[in-house]
Short mmCIF file of C-alpha atoms in Angstrom, two decimals:
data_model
loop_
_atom_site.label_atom_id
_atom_site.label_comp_id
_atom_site.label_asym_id
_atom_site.label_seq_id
_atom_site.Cartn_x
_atom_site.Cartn_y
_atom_site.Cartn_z
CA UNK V 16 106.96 91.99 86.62
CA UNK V 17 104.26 89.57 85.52
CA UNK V 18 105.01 87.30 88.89
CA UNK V 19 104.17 90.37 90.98
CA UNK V 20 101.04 90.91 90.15
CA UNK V 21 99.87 88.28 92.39
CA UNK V 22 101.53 89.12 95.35
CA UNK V 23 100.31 92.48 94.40
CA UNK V 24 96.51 91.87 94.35
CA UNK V 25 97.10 90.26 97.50
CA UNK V 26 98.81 93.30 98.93
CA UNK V 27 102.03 90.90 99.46
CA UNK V 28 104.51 93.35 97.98
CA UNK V 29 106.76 95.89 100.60
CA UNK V 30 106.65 99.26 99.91
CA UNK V 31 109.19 100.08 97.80
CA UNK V 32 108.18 96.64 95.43
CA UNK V 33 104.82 98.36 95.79
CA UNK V 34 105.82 101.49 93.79
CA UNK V 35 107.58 99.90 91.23
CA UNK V 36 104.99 97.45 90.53
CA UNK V 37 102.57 100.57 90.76
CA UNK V 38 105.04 102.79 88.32
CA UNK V 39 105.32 99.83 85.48
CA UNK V 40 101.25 99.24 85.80
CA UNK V 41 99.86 101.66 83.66
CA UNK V 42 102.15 100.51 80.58
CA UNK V 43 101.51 96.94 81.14
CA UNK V 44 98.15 95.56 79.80
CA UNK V 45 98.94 92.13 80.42
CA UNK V 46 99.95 92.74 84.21
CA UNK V 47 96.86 94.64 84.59
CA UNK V 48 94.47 91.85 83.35
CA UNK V 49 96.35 89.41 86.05
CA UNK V 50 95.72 92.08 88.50
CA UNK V 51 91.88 92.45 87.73
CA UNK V 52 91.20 88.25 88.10
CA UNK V 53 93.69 87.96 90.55
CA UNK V 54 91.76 90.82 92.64
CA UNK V 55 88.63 89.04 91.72
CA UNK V 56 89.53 85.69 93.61
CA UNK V 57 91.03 87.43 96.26
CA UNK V 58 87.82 89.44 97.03
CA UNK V 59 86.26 86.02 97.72
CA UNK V 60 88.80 85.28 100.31
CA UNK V 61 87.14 87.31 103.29
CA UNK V 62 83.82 84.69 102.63
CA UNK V 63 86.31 81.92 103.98
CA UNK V 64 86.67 83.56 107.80
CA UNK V 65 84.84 82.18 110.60
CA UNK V 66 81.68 85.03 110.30
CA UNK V 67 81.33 86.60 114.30
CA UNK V 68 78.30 88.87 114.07
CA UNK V 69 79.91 92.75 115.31
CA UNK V 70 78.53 94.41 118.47
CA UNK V 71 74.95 95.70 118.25
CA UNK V 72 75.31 99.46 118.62
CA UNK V 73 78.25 99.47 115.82
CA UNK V 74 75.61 100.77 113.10
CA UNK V 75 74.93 103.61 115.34
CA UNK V 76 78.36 104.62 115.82
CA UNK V 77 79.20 104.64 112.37
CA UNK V 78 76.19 106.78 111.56
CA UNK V 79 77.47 108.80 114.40
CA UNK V 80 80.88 109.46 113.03
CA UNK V 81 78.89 110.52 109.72
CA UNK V 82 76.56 112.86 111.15
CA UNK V 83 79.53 114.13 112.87
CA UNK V 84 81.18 114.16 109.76
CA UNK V 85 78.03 116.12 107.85
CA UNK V 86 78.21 118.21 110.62
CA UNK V 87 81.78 119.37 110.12
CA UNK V 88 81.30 120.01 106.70
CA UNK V 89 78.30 122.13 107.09
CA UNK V 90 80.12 124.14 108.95
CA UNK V 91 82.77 124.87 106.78
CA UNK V 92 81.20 125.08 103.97
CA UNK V 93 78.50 127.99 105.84
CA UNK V 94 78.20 131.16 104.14
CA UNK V 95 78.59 134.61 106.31
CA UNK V 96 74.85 135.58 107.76
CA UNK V 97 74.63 138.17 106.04
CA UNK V 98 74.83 136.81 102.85
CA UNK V 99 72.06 134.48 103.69
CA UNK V 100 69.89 137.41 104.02
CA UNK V 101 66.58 137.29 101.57
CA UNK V 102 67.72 140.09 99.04
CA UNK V 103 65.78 143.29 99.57
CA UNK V 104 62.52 143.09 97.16
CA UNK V 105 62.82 145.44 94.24
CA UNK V 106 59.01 146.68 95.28
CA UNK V 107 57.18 146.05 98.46
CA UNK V 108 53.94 144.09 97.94
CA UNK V 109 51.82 146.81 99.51
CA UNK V 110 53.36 149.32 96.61
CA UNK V 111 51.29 146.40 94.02
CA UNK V 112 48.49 146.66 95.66
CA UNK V 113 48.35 150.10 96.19
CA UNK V 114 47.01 150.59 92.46
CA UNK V 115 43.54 149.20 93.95
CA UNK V 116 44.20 151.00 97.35
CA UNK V 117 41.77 154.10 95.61
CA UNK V 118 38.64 151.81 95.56
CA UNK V 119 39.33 149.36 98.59
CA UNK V 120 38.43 146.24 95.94
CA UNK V 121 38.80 142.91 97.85
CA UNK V 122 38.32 141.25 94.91
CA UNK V 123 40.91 143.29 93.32
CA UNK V 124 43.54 141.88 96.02
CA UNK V 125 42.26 138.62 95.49
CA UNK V 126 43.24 139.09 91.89
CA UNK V 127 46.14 140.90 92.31
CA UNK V 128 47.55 138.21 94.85
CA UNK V 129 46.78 135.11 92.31
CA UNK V 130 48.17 137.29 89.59
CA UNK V 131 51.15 137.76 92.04
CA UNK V 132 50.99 134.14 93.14
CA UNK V 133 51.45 133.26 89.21
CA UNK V 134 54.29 135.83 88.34
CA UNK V 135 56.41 134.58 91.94
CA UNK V 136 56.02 130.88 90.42
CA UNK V 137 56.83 131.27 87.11
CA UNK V 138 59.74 133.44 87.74
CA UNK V 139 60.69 130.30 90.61
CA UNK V 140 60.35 128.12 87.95
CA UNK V 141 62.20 129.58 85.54
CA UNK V 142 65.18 130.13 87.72
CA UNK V 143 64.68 126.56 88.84
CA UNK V 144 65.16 125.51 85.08
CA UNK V 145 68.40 127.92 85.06
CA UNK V 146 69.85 126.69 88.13
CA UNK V 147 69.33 122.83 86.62
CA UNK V 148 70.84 123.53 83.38
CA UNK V 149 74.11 124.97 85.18
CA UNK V 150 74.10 121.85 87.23
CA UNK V 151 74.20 120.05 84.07
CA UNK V 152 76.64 122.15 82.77
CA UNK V 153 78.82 121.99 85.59
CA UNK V 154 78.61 118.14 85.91
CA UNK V 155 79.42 117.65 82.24
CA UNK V 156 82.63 120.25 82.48
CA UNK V 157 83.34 118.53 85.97
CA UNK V 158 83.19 114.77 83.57
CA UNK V 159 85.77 116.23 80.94
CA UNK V 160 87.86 118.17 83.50
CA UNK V 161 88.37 114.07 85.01
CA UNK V 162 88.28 112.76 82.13
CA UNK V 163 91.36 114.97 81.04
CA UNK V 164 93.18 114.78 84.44
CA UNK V 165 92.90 110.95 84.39
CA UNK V 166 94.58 110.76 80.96
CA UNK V 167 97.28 112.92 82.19
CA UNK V 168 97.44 110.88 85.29
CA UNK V 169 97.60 107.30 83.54
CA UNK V 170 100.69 109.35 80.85
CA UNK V 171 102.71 110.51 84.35
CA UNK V 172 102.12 106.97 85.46
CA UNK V 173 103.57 105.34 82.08
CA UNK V 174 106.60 108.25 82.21
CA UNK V 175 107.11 107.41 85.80
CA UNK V 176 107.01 103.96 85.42
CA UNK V 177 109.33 103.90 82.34
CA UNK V 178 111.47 106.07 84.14
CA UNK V 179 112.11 104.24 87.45
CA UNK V 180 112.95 100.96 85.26
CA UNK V 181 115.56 102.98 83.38
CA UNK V 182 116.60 104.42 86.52
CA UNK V 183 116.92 100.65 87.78
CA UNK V 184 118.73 99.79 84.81
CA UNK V 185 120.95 102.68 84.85
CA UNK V 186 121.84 102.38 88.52
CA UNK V 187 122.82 98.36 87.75
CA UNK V 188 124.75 99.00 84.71
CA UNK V 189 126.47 102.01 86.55
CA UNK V 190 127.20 100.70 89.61
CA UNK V 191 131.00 100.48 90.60
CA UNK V 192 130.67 96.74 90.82
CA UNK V 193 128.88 96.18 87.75
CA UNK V 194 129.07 92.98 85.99
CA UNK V 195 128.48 92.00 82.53
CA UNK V 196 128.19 87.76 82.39
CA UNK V 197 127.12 85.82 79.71
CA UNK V 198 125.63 81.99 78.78
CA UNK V 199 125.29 81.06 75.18
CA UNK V 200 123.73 77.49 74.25
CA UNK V 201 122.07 75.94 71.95
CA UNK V 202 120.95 79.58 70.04
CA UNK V 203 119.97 81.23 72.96
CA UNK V 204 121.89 84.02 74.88
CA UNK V 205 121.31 85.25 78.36
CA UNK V 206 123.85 88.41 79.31
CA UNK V 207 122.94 89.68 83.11
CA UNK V 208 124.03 93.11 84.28
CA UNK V 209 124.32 92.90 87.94
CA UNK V 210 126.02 94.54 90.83
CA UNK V 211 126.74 90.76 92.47
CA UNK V 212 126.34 92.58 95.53
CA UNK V 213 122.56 93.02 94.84
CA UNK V 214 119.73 91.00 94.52
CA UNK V 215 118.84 92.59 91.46
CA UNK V 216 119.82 91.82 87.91
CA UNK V 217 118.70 93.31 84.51
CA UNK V 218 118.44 90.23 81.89
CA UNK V 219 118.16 90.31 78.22
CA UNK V 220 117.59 86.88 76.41
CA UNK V 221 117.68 86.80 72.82
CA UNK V 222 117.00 83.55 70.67
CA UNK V 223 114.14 82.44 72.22
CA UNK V 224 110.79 81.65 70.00
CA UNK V 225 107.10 82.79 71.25
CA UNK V 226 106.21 80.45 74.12
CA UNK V 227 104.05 77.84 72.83
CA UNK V 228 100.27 78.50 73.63
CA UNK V 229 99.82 77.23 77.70
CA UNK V 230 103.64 77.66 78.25
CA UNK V 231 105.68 79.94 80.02
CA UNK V 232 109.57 80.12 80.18
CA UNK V 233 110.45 79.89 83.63
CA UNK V 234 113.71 81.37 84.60
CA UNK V 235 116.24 80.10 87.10
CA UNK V 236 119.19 80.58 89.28
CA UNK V 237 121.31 78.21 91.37
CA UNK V 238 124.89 77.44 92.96
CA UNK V 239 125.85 75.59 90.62
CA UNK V 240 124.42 73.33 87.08
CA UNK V 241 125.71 69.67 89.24
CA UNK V 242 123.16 69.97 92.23
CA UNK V 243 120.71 71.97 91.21
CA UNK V 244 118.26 73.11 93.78
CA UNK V 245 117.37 76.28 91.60
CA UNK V 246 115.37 79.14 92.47
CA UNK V 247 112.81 80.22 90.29
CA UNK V 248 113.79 84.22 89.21
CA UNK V 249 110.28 84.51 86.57
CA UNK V 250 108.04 83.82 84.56
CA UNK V 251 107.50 85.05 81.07
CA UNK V 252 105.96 83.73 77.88
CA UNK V 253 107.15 86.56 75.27
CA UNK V 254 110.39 86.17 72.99
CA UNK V 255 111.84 89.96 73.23
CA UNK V 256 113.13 89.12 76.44
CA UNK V 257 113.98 91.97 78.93
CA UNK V 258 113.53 91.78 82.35
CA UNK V 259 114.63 92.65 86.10
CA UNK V 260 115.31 89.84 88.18
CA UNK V 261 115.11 89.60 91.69
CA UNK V 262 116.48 86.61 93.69
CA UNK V 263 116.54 85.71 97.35
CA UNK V 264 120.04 87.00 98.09
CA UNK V 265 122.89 87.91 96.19
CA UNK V 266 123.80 87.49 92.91
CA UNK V 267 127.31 86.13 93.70
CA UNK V 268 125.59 83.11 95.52
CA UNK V 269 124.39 81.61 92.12
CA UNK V 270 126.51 80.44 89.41
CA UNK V 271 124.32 78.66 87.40
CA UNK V 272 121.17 79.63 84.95
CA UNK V 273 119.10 78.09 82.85
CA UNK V 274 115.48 79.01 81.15
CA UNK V 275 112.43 75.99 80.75
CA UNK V 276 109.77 76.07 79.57
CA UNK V 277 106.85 75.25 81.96
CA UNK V 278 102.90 75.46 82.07
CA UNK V 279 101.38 78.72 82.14
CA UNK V 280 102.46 80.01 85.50
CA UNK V 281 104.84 78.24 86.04
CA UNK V 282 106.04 76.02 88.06
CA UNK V 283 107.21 74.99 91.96
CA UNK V 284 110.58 73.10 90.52
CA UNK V 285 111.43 72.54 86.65
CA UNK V 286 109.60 69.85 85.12
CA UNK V 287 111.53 69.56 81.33
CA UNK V 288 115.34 69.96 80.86
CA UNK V 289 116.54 73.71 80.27
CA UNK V 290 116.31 74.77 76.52
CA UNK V 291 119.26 76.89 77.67
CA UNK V 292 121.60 76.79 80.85
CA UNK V 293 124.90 77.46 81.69
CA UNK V 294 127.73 78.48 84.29
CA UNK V 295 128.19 81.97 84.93
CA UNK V 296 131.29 83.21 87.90
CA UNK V 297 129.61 86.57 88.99
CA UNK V 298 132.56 88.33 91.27
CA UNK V 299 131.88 89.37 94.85
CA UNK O 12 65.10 96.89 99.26
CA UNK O 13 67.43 93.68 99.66
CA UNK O 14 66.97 92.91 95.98
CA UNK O 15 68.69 96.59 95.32
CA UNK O 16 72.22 95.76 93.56
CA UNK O 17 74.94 96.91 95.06
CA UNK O 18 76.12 99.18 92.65
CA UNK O 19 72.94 101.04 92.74
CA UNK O 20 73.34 101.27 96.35
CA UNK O 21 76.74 102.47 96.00
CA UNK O 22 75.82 105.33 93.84
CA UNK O 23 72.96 106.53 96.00
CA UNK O 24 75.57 106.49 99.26
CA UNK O 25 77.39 108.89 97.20
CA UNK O 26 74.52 111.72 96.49
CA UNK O 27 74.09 111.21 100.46
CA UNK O 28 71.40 108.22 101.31
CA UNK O 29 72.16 107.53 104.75
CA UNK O 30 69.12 104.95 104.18
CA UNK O 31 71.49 102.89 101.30
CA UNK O 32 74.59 103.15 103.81
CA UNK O 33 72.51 101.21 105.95
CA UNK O 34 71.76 98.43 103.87
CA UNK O 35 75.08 97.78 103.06
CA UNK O 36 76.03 97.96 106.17
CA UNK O 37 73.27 95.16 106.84
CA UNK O 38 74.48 93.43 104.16
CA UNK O 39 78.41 93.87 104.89
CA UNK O 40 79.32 94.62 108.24
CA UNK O 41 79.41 90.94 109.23
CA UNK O 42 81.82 90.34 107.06
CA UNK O 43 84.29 93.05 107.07
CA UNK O 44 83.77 92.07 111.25
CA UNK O 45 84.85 88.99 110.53
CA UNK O 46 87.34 89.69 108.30
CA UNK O 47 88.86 92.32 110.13
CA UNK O 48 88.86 90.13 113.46
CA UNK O 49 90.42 87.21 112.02
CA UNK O 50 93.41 89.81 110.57
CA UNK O 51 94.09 91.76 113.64
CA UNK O 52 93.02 89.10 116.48
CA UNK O 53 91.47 92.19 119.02
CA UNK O 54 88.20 92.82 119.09
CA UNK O 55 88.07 96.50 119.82
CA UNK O 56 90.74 97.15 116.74
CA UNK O 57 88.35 95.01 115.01
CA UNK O 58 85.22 97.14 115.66
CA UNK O 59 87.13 100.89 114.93
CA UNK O 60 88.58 99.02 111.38
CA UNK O 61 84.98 98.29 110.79
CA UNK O 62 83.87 101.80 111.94
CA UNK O 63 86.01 103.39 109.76
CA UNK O 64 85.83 100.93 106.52
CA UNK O 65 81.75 102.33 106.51
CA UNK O 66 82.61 105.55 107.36
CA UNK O 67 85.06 105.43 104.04
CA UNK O 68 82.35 103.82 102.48
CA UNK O 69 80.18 106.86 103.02
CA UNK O 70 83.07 109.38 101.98
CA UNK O 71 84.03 107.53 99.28
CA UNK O 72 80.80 106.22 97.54
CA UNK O 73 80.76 108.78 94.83
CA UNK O 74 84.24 107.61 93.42
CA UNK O 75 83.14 104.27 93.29
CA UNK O 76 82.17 102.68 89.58
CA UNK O 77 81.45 99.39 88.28
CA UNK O 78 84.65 99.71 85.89
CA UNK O 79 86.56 98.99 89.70
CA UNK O 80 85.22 95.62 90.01
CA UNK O 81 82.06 94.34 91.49
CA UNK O 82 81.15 96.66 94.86
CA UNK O 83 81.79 93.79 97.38
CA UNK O 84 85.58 93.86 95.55
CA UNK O 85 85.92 97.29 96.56
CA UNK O 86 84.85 97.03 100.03
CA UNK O 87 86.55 94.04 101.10
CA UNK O 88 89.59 95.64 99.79
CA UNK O 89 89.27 99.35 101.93
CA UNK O 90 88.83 96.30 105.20
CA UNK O 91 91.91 94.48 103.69
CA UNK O 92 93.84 97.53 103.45
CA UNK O 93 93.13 98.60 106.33
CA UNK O 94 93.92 95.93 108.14
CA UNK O 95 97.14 95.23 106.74
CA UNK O 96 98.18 98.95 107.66
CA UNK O 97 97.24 98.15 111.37
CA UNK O 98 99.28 94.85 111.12
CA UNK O 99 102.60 96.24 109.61
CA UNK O 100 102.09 99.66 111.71
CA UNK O 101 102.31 97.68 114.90
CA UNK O 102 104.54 95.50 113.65
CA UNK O 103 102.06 92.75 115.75
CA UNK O 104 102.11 89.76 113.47
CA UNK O 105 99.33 87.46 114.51
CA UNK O 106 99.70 83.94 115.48
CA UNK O 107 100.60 82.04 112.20
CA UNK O 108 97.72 79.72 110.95
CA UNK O 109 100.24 76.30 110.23
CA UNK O 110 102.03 77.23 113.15
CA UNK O 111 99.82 76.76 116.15
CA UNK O 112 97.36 73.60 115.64
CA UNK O 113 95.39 75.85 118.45
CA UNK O 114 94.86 78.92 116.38
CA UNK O 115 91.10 79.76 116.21
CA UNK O 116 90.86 80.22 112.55
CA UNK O 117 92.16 77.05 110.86
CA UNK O 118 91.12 76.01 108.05
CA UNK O 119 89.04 73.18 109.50
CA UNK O 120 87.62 75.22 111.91
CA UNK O 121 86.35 77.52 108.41
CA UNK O 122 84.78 74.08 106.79
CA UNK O 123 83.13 73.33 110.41
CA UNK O 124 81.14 76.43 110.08
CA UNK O 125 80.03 76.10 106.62
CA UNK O 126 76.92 78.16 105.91
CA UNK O 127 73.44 76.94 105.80
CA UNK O 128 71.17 77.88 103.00
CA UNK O 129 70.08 80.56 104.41
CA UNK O 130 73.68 82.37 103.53
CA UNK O 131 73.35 84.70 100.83
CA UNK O 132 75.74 84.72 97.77
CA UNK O 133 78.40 87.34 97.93
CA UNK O 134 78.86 89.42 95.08
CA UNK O 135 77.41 86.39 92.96
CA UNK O 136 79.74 83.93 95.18
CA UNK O 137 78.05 81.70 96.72
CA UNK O 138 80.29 81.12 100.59
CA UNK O 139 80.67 77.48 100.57
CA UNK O 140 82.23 77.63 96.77
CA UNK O 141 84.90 79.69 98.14
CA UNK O 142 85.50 77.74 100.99
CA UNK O 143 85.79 74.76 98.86
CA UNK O 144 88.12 75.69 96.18
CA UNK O 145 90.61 77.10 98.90
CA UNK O 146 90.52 73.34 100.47
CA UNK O 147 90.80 72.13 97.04
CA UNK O 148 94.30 74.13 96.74
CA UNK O 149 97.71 72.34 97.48
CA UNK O 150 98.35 72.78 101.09
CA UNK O 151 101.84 74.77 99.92
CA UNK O 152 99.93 77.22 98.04
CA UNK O 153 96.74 77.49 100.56
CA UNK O 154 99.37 77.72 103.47
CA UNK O 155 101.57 81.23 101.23
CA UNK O 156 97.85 82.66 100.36
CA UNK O 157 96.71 82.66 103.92
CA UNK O 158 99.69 83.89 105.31
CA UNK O 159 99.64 87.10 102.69
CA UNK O 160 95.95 87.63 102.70
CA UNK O 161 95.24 87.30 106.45
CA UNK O 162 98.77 87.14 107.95
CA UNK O 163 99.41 90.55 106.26
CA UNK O 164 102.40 89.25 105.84
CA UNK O 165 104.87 90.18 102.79
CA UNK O 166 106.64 87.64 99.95
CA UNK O 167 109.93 88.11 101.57
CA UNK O 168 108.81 87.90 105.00
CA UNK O 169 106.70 84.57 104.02
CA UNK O 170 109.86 83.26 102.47
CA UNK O 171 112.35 84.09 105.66
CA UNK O 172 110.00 82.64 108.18
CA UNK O 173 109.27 79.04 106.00
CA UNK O 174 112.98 79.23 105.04
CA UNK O 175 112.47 79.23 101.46
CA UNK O 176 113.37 80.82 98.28
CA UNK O 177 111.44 83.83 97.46
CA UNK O 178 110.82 82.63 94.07
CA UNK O 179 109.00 79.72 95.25
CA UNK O 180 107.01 81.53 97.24
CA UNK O 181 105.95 84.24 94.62
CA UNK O 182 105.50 81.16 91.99
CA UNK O 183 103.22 79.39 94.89
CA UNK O 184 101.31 82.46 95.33
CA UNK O 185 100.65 83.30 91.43
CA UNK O 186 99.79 79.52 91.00
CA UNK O 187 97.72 79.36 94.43
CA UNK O 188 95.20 82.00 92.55
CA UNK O 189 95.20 80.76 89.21
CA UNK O 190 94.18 77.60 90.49
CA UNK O 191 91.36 79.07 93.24
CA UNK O 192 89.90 80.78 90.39
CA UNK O 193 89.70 77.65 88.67
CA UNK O 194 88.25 75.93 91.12
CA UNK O 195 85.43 78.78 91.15
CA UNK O 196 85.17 78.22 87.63
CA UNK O 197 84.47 74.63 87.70
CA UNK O 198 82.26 75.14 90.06
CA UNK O 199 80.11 77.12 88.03
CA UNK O 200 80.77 80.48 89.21
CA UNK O 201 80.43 82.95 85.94
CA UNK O 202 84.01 84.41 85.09
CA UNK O 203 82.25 87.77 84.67
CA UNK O 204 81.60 87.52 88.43
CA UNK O 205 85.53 86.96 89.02
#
């Protein structure tokens, strides 16, 4: 999966390579570092084009397509007229002035409106402070709410991803044409479950130590150990070694395999003789 | 205002500030243009991908965070994306790069138009460090990277058309962006920035 990641930052994968690589993400830390600098460099790529300066009145039509967009929303989100309606007032203001309305005081109004003016703003103010601590509230349940959703989303993820390898697996192993082969040298033992029809092989390697640090094991396929024009299958640097190999065409086209170890990412064509490699006569 | 960070623009695009769309769009548009142009080869599906990468921009602000990667990452990604779905949904592939010594966008057409100083860094990446650690790459490994990034153009397909193994070209690709990012490295660009 490791060698994917490239491609995948670079959006090189098909679809359905796409939502496998997507599926074993989440449980992979070290394929989601190589993601995160490999998206890094290849954010620097668009700084490389030829730059053309766009057509003057593009600004305007994107702000055009948002206002258009603002307005659509506004509209949807509008509330009934009636709703909008000020609420009726509990008491009209004439009613609070009518306690002076007996001696015709102007400087009684003038009091009564400042003393009116006061009880409005304070009551504004307060509500104000209510309506910004429910904000608050609401952001900060709206924080834990994501928070708790992206947990669950990142577990489905690892299930999902788990569960389409096993599937893979599963469907290889119980394919009609299934194949068990197997290479022993030197310690080391490669078994492949394949369909030979398929591209696709599940490979478990046992024997191998820890790749040394700056090394990778490198795996690869060919026609045959005598001319070998191998293809390179992976790259991997642990020693509990499980993996889903895809070639170029059929398994039944290779008979050979062999594991090097190369520098870290490995490498265009082996450059040091296989610590293990041998024959294997996959049916077709 | 061009000193604001990106980020902080960002953020304010996302509690509605038409005013910070705007500067990134100042600050952007060429590029995602460019970029956009160069992938699809028609100017008029060129300027509706740009349209719509701002527009996204605008819609999509408030999901943006610095945990994704620097802000100019995240853009140029919604453009890449973008563009790729245009290119595989028309099933259009543009003229390859190595395959027509006439094609507009060569690489030595890119190192003819080098930036003055007047070009700002991108993201903290300076454009003429970019351009140079691509030219810096193996030709093999520039030629698979080109092909994927702007060809929109898929491992297997890359490996059909040259006629090679698919493993070489997914090792040439993983290797191809190792090695860009250290070039970008050694050329003093800080790995926090990558």
């Amino acid at each position: 999966m490791v060698v994917m990641a490239a491609a995948y930052a670079l959006d090189a994968l098909d679809a359905p390579e796409t939502a496998v690589f997507e599926a074993h993400l989440p449980t992979c830390p070290e394929c989601a570092q190589i993601v995160g600098e490999m998206r890094s460099v290849v954010a620097a790529l668009p700084l490389t084009v030829p730059f053309v300066d766009p057509p003057a009145d593009l600004k305007q039509r994107v702000f055009d397509r948002v206002h258009a967009l603002q307005s659509e929303q506004s509209n949807a989100h509008t509330i009934a007229p009636a709703s909008l309606a000020a609420p009726e007032p509990r008491h009209d203001w004439r009613d609070f002035f009518s306690i002076f309305s007996g001696g015709g005081f102007a400087v009684g109004a003038a009091v009564a409106s400042l003393a009116l003016l006061l009880v409005t703003g304070s009551a504004l103010l307060r509500q104000r402070d209510q309506i910004t601590g429910l904000q608050g509230q609401l952001v900060e349940q709206q924080l834990v709410q994501t928070a708790a959703s992206s947990r669950h989303q990142q577990q489905i993820a690892q299930l999902q991803g788990q569960l389409a390898q096993r599937e893979g697996v599963q469907a290889l192993i119980n394919s009609p044409d299934g194949q068990v082969v197997q290479v022993h040298q030197s310690g080391i033992a490669a078994r492949l479950f394949t369909d030979p029809k398929s591209e696709r092989a599940y490979i478990v390697i046992d024997g191998l130590p820890e790749a040394p640090q700056g090394r990778d094991y490198q795996i690869w396929l060919s026609p045959d150990g005598k001319n070998l024009q191998p293809v390179s299958v992976g790259v991997f640097r642990d020693n509990s070694g499980r993996w889903l190999l895809e070639a170029n065409k059929p398994l039944s086209s290779y008979g050979w395999i062999g594991v090097t170890e190369e520098p870290d990412g490995g490498s265009p064509a082996p450059t040091s003789k296989p610590l293990m490699g041998g024959e294997f006569q996959p049916e077709s | 205002m061009d000193s604001v960070q990106d980020e902080e623009l960002a953020t304010r695009v996302g509690q509605g500030d038409e005013a910070g769309l705007g500067l990134l769009y100042d600050r952007y548009a060429r590029v995602v243009y460019s970029l956009t142009l160069k992938m699809v080869r028609n100017q008029q599906v060129a300027e509706e991908l740009t349209q719509e990468v701002f527009v996204r921009v605008w819609q999509q602000a408030s999901t943006y965070s610095r945990e994704k990667g620097r802000f100019s990452s995240w853009l140029f990604g919604i453009a890449h994306h973008l563009a790729i779905d245009e290119l595989r949904r028309r099933k259009a592939r543009p003229q390859q790069v190595y395959d027509n010594p006439d094609a507009p966008h060569s690489l030595l057409d890119v190192m003819d138009n080098v930036p003055g100083p007047d070009e700002q860094a991108f993201g903290g990446i300076r454009r003429e460090y970019i351009i140079e650690a691509l030219a810096r790459l193996p030709v093999p490994q520039r030629e698979v990277l080109e092909l994927s990034y702007f060809g929109g153009l898929t491992q297997s397909e890359i490996a059909d058309q040259r006629g090679e193994p698919l493993g070489t070209i997914k090792t040439r690709t993983r290797l191809g962006l190792q090695r860009l990012r250290t070039n970008l490295l050694a050329q003093g660009v800080q790995s926090d920035t990558l």
